[in-house]
Coordinates of C-alpha atoms in Angstrom, one line a residue:
Chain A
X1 CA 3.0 32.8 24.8
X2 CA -0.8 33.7 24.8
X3 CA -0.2 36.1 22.4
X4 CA 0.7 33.6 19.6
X5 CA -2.7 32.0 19.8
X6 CA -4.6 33.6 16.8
X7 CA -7.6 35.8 17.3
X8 CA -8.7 34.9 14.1
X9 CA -9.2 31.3 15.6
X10 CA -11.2 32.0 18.3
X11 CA -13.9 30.4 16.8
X12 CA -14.6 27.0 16.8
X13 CA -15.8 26.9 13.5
X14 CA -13.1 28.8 11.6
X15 CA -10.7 26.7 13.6
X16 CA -12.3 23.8 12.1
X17 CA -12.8 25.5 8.7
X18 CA -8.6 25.7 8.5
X19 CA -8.2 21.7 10.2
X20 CA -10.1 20.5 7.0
X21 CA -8.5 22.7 4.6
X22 CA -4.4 22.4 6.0
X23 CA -5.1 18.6 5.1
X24 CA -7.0 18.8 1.7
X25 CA -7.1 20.0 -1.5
X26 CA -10.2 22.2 -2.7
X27 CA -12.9 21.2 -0.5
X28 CA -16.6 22.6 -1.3
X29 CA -19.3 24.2 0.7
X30 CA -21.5 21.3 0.9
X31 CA -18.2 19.0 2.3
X32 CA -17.4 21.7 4.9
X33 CA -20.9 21.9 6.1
X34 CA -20.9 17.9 6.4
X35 CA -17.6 17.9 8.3
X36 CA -18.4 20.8 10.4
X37 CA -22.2 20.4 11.0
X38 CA -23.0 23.9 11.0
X39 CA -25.8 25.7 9.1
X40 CA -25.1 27.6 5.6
X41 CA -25.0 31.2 7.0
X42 CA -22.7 30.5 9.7
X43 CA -20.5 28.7 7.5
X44 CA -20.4 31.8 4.7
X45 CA -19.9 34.2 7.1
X46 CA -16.7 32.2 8.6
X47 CA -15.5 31.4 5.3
X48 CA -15.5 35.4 4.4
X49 CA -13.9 36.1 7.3
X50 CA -10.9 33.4 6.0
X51 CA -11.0 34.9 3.0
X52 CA -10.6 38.4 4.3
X53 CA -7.8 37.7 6.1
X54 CA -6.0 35.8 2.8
X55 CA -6.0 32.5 4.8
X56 CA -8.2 30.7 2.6
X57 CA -8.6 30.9 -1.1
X58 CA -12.0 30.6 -2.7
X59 CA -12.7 29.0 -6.4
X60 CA -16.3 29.4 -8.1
X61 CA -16.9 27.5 -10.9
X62 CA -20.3 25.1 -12.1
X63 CA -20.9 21.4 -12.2
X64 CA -23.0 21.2 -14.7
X65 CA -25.8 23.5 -14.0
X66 CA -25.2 24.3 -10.6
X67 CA -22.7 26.8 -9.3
X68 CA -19.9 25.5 -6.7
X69 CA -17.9 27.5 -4.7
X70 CA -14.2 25.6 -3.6
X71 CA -12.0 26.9 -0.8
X72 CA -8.4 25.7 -0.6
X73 CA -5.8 26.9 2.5
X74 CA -3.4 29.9 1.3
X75 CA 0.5 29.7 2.3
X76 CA -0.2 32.5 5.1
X77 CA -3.5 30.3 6.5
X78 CA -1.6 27.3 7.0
X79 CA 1.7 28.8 8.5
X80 CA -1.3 31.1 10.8
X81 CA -3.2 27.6 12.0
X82 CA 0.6 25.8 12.3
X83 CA 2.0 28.5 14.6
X84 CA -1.5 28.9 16.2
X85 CA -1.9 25.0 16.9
X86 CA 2.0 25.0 18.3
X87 CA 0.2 27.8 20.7
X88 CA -2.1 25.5 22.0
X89 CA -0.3 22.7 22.6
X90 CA 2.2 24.8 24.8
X91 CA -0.1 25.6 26.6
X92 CA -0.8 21.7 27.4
X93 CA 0.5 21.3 31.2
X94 CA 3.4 18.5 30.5
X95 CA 2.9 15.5 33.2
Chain B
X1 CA -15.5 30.3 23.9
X2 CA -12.1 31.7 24.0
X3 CA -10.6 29.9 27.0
X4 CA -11.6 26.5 25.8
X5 CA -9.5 23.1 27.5
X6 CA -6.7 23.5 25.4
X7 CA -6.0 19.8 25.0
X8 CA -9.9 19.1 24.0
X9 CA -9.3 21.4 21.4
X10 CA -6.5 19.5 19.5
X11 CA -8.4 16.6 19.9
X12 CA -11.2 18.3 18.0
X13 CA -9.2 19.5 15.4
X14 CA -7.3 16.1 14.6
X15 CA -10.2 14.4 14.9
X16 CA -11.3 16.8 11.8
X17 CA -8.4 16.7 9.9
X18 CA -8.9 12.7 10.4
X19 CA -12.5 12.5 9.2
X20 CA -11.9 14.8 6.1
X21 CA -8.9 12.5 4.7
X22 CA -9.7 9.2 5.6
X23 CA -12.5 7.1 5.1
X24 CA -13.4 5.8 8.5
X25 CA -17.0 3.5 7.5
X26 CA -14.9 0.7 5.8
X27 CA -16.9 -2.8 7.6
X28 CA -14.7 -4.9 9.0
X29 CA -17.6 -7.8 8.0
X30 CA -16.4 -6.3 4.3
X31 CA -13.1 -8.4 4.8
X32 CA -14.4 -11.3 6.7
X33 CA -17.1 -12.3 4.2
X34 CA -14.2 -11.7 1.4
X35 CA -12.2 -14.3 3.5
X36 CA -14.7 -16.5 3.5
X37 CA -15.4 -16.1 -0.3
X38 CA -11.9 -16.4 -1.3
X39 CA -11.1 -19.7 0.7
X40 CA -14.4 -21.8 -1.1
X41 CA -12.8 -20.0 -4.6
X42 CA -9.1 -21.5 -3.8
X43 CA -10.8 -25.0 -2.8
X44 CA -12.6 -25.1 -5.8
X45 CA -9.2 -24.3 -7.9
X46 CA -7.5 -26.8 -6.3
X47 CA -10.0 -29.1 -7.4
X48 CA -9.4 -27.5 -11.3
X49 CA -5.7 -28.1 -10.9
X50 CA -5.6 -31.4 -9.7
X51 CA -7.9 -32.3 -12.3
X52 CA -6.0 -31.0 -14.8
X53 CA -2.4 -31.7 -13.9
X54 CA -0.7 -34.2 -15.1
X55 CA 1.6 -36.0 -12.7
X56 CA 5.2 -35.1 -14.5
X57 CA 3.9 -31.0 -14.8
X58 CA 5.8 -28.7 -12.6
X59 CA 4.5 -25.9 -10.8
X60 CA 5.5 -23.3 -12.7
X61 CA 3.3 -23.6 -15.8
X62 CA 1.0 -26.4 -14.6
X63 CA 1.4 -28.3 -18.1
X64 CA -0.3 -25.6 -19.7
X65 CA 2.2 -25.5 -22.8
X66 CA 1.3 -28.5 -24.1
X67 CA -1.8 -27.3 -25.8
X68 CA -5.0 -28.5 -23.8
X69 CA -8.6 -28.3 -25.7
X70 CA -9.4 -24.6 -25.6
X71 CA -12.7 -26.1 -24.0
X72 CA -11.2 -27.2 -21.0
X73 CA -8.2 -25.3 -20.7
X74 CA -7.6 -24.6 -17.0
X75 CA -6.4 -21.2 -17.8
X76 CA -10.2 -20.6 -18.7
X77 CA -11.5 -22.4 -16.0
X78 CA -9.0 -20.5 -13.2
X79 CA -10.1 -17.4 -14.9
X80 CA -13.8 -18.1 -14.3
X81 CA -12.8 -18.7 -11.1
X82 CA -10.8 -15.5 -9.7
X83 CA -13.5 -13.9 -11.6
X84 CA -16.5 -15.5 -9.6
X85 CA -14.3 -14.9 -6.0
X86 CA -13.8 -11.5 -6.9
X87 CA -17.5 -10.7 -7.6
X88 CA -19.0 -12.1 -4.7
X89 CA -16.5 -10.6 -2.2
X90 CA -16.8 -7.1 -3.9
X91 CA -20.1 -7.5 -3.7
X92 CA -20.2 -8.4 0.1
X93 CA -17.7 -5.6 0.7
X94 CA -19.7 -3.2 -0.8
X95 CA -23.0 -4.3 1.3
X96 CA -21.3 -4.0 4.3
X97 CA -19.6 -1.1 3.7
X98 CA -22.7 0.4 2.7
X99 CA -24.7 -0.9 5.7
X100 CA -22.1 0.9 7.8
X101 CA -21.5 4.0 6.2
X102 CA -25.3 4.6 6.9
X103 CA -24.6 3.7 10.9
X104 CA -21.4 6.6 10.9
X105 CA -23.4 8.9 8.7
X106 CA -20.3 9.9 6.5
X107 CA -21.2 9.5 2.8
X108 CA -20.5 6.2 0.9
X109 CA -18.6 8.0 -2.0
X110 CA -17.6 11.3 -0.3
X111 CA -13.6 12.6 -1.5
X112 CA -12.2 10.3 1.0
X113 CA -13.9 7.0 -0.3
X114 CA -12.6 8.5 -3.9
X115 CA -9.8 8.5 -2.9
X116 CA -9.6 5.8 -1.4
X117 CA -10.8 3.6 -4.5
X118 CA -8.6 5.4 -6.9
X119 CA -5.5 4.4 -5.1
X120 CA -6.0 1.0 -4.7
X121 CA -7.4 0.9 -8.0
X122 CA -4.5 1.7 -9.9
X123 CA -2.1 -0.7 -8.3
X124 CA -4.5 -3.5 -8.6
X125 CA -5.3 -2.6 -12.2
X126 CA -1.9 -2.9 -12.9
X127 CA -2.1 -6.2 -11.4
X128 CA -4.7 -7.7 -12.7
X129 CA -3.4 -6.9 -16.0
X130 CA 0.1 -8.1 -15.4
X131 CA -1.7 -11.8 -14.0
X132 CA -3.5 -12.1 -17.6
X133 CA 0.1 -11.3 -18.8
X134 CA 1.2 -14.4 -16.9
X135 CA -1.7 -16.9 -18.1
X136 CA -1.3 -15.8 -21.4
X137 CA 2.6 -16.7 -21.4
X138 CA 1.3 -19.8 -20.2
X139 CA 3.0 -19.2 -16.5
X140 CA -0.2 -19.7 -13.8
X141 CA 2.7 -21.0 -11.6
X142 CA 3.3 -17.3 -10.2
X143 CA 0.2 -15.8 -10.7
X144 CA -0.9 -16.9 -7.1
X145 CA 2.1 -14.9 -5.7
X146 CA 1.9 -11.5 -8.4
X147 CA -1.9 -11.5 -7.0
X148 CA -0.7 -11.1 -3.3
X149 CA 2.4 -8.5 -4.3
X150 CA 0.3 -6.5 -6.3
X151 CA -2.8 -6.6 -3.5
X152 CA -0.5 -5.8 -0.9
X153 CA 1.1 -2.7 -2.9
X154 CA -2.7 -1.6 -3.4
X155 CA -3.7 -1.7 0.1
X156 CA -0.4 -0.2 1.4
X157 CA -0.8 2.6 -0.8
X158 CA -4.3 3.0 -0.3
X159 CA -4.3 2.6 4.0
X160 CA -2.9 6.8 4.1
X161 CA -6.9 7.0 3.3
X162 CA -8.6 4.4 5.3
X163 CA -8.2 2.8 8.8
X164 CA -4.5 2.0 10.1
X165 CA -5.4 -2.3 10.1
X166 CA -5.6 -2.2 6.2
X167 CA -1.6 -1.2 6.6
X168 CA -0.9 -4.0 8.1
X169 CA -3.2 -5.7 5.7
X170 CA -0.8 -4.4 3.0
X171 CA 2.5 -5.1 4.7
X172 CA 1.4 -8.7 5.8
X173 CA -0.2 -9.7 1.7
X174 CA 3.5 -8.4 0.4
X175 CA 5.3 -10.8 3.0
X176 CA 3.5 -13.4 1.7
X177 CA 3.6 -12.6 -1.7
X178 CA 7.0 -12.3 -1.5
X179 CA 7.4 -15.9 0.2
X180 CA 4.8 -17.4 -2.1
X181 CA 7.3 -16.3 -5.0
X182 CA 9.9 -18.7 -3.8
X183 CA 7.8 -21.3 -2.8
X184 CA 5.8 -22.2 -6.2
X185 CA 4.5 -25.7 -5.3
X186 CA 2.5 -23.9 -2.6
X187 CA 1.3 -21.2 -4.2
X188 CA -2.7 -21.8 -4.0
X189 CA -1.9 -22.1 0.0
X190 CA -0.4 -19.1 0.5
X191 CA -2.8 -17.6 -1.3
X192 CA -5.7 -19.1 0.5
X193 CA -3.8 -17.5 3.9
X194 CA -3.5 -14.4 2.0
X195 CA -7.2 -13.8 0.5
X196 CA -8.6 -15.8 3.0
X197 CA -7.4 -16.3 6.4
X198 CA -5.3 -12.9 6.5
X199 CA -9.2 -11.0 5.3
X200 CA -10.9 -13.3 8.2
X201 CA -8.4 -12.2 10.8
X202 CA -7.9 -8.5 9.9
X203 CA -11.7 -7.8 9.4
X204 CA -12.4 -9.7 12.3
X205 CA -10.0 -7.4 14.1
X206 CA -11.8 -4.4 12.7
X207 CA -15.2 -5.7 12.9
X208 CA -14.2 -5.9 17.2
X209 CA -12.5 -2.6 17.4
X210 CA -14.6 0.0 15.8
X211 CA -18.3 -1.7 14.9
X212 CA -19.6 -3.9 17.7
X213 CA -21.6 -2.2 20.5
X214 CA -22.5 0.4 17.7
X215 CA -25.0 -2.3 16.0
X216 CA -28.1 -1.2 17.9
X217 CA -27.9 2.2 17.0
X218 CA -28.8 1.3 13.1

């Protein structure tokens, strides 16, 4: 049972990262950070780590001048946080 | 932060999935001060109306065939109207809604507020068009009633992207709408509960649930 709880989802924020994008279509940096409330770096760094793994996909592109980077949930990310989340809820204690 | 409360964690994460779809700062003092707005607009047209009508005119097209002086054609003056009532309470709506986004700290036009305007937009586009469609076939008689159907569709559609009140917001407009449809002679009424008491009530509910106690923080 405790082995179907993603290591990749240990943290919080990469956790979160995959909440926001199973729900939504391309959301940008700037959204994430707002949602999230975490600085730039740490953000980056968790997205890379998605993005390593093939759970997130990642669109650059400008808006007008300035460059903006897009991250949308893969097929593999959102089955990984769907089994992941069913993990946690199991381990809920039922009343 | 491996071994985190299991069911404190699920309520973080739905609580982010919430906030990224759905725009959560809509005022409930958006809808009451639309209420208020649109039951002085349908006072005032019923003062137009019974100006205009003639005793023998039925409800249906108010007389309007007959050809009154483009001057004071009621279809002109109604249109002046809904157009007056649908300023002022957008424009209360928006201060409110503005007001409070600034308390919650999420972004007045963020994805979820698009969103959020572009599908009630399209419905009531539609519907605004289709009600000119009526005054121009000289029918103001259901107009009243196509403005609460197509309201109704807008907000039901629109309420996957907002606060679960504006649902039944929807769902109670299309009632009446529907109602209103059968019920000509009456149609200015039902429309007053509509636009008017139904805004007052559900804001009101709103305004109580999520926004008072959180004033003083501004």
């Amino acid at each position: 049972m405790i082995e179907q709880l993603n290591k990749a989802f240990e943290s919080r924020v990469r956790l979160g990262v995959m909440a926001v994008l199973v729900v939504n279509d391309w959301v940008d940096h700037a959204r994430l950070k707002e949602l999230l409330g975490v600085t730039d770096g740490n953000l980056a760094s968790h997205l890379s780590a998605l993005e390593e793994l093939k759970y997130v996909q990642v669109r650059k592109r400008f808006v007008g001048k300035r460059p903006n980077t897009s991250y949308k949930s893969s097929v593999t990310g959102a089955k990984a946080f769907r089994t992941h989340l069913e993990a946690i809820e199991r381990l809920i204690p039922r009343p | 932060m491996t071994h985190n409360d299991p069911s404190q964690e699920l309520a973080h994460i739905r609580g982010l999935m919430e906030r990224s779809t759905r725009f959560l700062s809509l005022s409930g003092l958006s809808g009451v001060v639309a209420g208020v707005v649109a039951l002085f607009g349908a006072t005032l047209a019923r003062f137009h109306i019974n100006d205009a009508l003639t005793p023998d005119a039925d409800f249906l097209t108010y007389g309007l065939e007959r050809g009154y002086s483009p001057l004071h054609d009621l279809r002109v003056t109604l249109i002046m109207d809904a157009g007056l009532v649908l300023f002022m309470a957008l424009l209360g709506a928006f201060w409110f809604t503005w007001r409070r986004s600034r308390r919650t700290g999420q972004h007045l036009w963020d994805s979820s507020a698009r969103r959020l305007v572009v599908n009630m937009l399209v419905p009531l586009g539609v519907g605004g068009l289709f009600c000119l469609a009526l005054f121009y076939y000289g029918l103001p008689g259901l107009v009243a009633p196509a403005t609460l159907i197509f309201y109704g569709l807008a907000l039901f559609n629109a309420s996957k992207y907002t606060l679960d009140e504006i649902r039944w917001l929807g769902m109670s407009e299309l009632a009446l709408g529907i109602v209103a449809m059968f019920w000509l002679e009456a149609g200015l009424l039902f429309w007053a509960i509509g636009f008017g008491v139904l805004h007052i009530f559900y804001g009101g509910l709103m305004y109580l649930r999520y926004e008072r106690g959180t004033e003083q923080n501004a």
